[in-house]
Tab-separated table of C-alpha atoms in Angstrom:
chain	number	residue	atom	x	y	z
A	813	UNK	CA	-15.277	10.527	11.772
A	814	UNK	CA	-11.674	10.180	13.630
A	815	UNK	CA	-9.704	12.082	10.817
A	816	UNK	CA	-9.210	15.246	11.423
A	817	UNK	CA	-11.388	17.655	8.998
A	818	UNK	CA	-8.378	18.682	7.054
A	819	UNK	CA	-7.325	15.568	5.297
A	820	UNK	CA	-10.589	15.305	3.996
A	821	UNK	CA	-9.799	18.897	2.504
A	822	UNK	CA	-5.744	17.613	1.467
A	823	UNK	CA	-6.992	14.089	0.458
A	824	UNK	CA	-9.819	15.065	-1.782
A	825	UNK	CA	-11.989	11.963	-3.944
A	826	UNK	CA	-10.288	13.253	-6.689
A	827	UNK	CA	-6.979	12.509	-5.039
A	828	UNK	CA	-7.869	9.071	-3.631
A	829	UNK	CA	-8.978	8.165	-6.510
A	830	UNK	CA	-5.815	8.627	-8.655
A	831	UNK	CA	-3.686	6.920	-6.134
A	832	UNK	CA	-5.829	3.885	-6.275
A	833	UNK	CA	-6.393	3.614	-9.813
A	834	UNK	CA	-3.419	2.060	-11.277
A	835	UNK	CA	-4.059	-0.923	-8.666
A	836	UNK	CA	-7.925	-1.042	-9.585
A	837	UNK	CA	-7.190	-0.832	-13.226
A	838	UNK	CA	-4.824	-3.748	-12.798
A	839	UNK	CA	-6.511	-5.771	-10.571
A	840	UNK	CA	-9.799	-5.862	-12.724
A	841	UNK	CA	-7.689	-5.254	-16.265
A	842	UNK	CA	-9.724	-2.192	-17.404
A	843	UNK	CA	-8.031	1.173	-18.921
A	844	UNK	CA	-7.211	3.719	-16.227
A	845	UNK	CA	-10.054	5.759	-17.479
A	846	UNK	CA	-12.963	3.418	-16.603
A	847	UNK	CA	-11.642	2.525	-13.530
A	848	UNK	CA	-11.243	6.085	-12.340
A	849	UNK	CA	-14.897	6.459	-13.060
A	850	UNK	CA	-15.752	3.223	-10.892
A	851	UNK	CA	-13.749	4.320	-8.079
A	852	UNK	CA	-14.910	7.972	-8.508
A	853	UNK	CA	-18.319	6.268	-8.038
A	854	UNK	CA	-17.484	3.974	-5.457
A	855	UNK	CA	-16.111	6.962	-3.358
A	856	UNK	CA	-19.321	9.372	-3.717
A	857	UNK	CA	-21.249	7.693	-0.910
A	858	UNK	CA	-19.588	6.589	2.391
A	859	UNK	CA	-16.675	4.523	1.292
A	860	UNK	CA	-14.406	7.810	1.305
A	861	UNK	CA	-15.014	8.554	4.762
A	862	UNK	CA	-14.238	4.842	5.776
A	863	UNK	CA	-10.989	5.168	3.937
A	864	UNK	CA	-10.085	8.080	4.880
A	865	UNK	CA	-10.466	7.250	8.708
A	866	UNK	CA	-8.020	3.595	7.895
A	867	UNK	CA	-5.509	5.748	6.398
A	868	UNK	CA	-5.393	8.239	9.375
A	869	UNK	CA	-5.602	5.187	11.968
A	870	UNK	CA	-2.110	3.785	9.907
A	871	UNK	CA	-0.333	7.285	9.613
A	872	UNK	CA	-0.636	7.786	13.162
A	873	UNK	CA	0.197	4.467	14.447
A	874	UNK	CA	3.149	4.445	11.978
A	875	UNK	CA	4.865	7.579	13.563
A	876	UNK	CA	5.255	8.294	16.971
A	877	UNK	CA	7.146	11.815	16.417
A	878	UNK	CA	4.783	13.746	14.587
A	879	UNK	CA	1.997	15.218	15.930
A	880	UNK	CA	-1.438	15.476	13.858
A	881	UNK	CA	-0.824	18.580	12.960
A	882	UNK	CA	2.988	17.357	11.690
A	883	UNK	CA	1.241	14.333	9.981
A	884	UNK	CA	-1.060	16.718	8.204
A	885	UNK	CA	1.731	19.174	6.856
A	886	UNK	CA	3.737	16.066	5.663
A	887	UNK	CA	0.508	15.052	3.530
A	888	UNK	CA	-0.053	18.522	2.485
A	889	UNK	CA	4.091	18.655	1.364
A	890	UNK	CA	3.847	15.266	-0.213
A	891	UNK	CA	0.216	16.758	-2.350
A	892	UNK	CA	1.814	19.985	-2.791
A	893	UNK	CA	3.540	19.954	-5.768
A	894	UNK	CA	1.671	16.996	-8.507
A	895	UNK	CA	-1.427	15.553	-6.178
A	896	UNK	CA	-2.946	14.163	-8.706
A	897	UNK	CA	0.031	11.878	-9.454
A	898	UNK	CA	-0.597	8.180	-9.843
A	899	UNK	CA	-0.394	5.815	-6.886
A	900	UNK	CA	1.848	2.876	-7.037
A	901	UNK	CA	0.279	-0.489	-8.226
A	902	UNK	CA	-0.254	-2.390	-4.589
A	903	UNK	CA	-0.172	-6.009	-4.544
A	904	UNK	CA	-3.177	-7.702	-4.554
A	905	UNK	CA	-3.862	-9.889	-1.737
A	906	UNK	CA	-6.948	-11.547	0.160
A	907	UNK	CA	-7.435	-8.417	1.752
A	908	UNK	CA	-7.390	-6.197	-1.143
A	909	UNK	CA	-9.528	-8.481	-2.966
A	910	UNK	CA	-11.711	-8.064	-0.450
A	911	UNK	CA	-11.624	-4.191	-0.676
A	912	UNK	CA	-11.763	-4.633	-3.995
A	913	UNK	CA	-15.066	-5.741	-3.975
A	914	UNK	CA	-15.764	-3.721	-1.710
A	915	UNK	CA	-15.271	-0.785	-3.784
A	916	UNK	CA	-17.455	-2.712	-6.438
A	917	UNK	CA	-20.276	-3.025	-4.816
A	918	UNK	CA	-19.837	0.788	-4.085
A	919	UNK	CA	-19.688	1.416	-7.380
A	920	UNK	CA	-22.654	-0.739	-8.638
A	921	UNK	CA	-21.033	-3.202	-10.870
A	922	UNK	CA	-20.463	-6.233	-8.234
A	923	UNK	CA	-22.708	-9.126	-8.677
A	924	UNK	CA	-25.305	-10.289	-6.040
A	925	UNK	CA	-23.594	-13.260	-5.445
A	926	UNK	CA	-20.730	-10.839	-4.323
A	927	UNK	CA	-23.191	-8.896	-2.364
A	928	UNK	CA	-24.165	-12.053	-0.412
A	929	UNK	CA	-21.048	-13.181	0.022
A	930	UNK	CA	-19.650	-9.526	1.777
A	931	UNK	CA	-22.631	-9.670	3.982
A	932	UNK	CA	-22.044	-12.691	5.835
A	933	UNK	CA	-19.951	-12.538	9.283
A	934	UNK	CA	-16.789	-13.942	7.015
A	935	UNK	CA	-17.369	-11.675	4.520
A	936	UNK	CA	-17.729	-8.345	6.938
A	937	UNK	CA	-14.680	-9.384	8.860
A	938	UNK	CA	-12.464	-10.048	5.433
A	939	UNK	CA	-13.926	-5.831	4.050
A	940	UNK	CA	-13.017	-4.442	8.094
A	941	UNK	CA	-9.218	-6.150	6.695
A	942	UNK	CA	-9.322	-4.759	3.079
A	943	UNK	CA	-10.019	-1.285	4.247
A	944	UNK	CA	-7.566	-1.676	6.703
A	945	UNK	CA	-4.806	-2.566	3.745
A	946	UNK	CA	-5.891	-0.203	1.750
A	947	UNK	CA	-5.797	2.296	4.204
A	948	UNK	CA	-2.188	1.535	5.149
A	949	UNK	CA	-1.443	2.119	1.659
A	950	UNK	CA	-3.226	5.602	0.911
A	951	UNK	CA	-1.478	6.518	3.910
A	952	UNK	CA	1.764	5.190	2.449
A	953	UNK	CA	0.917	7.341	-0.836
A	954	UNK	CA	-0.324	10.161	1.188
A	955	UNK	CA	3.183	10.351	3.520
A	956	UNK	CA	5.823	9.782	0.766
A	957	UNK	CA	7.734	12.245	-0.801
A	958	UNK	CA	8.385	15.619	1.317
């Protein structure tokens, strides 16, 4: 783990999951409900700490003035008030396809052909780039505001 301990405590499942599931829900074209369940799932096991450690990697590589501690306030000002509140719908592209998937076979409801496909060398090096994306754009969620 490269993230310091207190995102993990400002950037909660509960929270990840809301600002991903208007893109999820989209991207699949289930109700906001069902896909908050699959991501809630998804994000039980390991897949939280992975994404939590790409959106940490893009905050601090996107600023160069804050410190860690000044990246974590801004996250904690941006959560303060509603952080629970909806993420923006991302545009999907190869790379969050492939988190996409990713997130399904967390989840339990990608098929094995899916499974074989993500664990070739192709496959591994196209989920390192969706987690990367989505990363970038939890830590877009996670920044705005305050």
């Amino acid at each position: 783990m490269s993230y310091p301990p207190r995102l993990a405590h400002l950037a909660t499942r509960a929270v990840v999951v809301a600002k991903l599931v208007p893109t999820y829900a989209q991207a699949h074209r289930l109700d906001e409900e069902e896909a908050a369940q699959r991501l809630t799932s998804a994000m039980s096991g390991r897949m939280l700490a992975a994404l939590l450690d790409a959106a940490w990697t893009a905050m601090r590589g996107k600023t160069k003035r804050l410190t860690d501690d000044g990246l974590l306030e801004k996250v904690a000002g941006t959560l303060s008030e509603r952080p629970l509140r909806p993420g923006r719908v991302a545009e999907v592209t190869p790379a969050w396809s492939a988190f996409l998937v990713l997130t399904d076979l967390e989840a339990g409801t990608a098929s094995d052909a899916a499974r074989r496909v993500m664990e070739t060398e192709e496959g591994r090096r196209r989920g390192d780039e969706g987690m990367a994306e989505a990363g970038r754009f939890l830590a877009a969620e996670l920044t705005r505001g305050k």
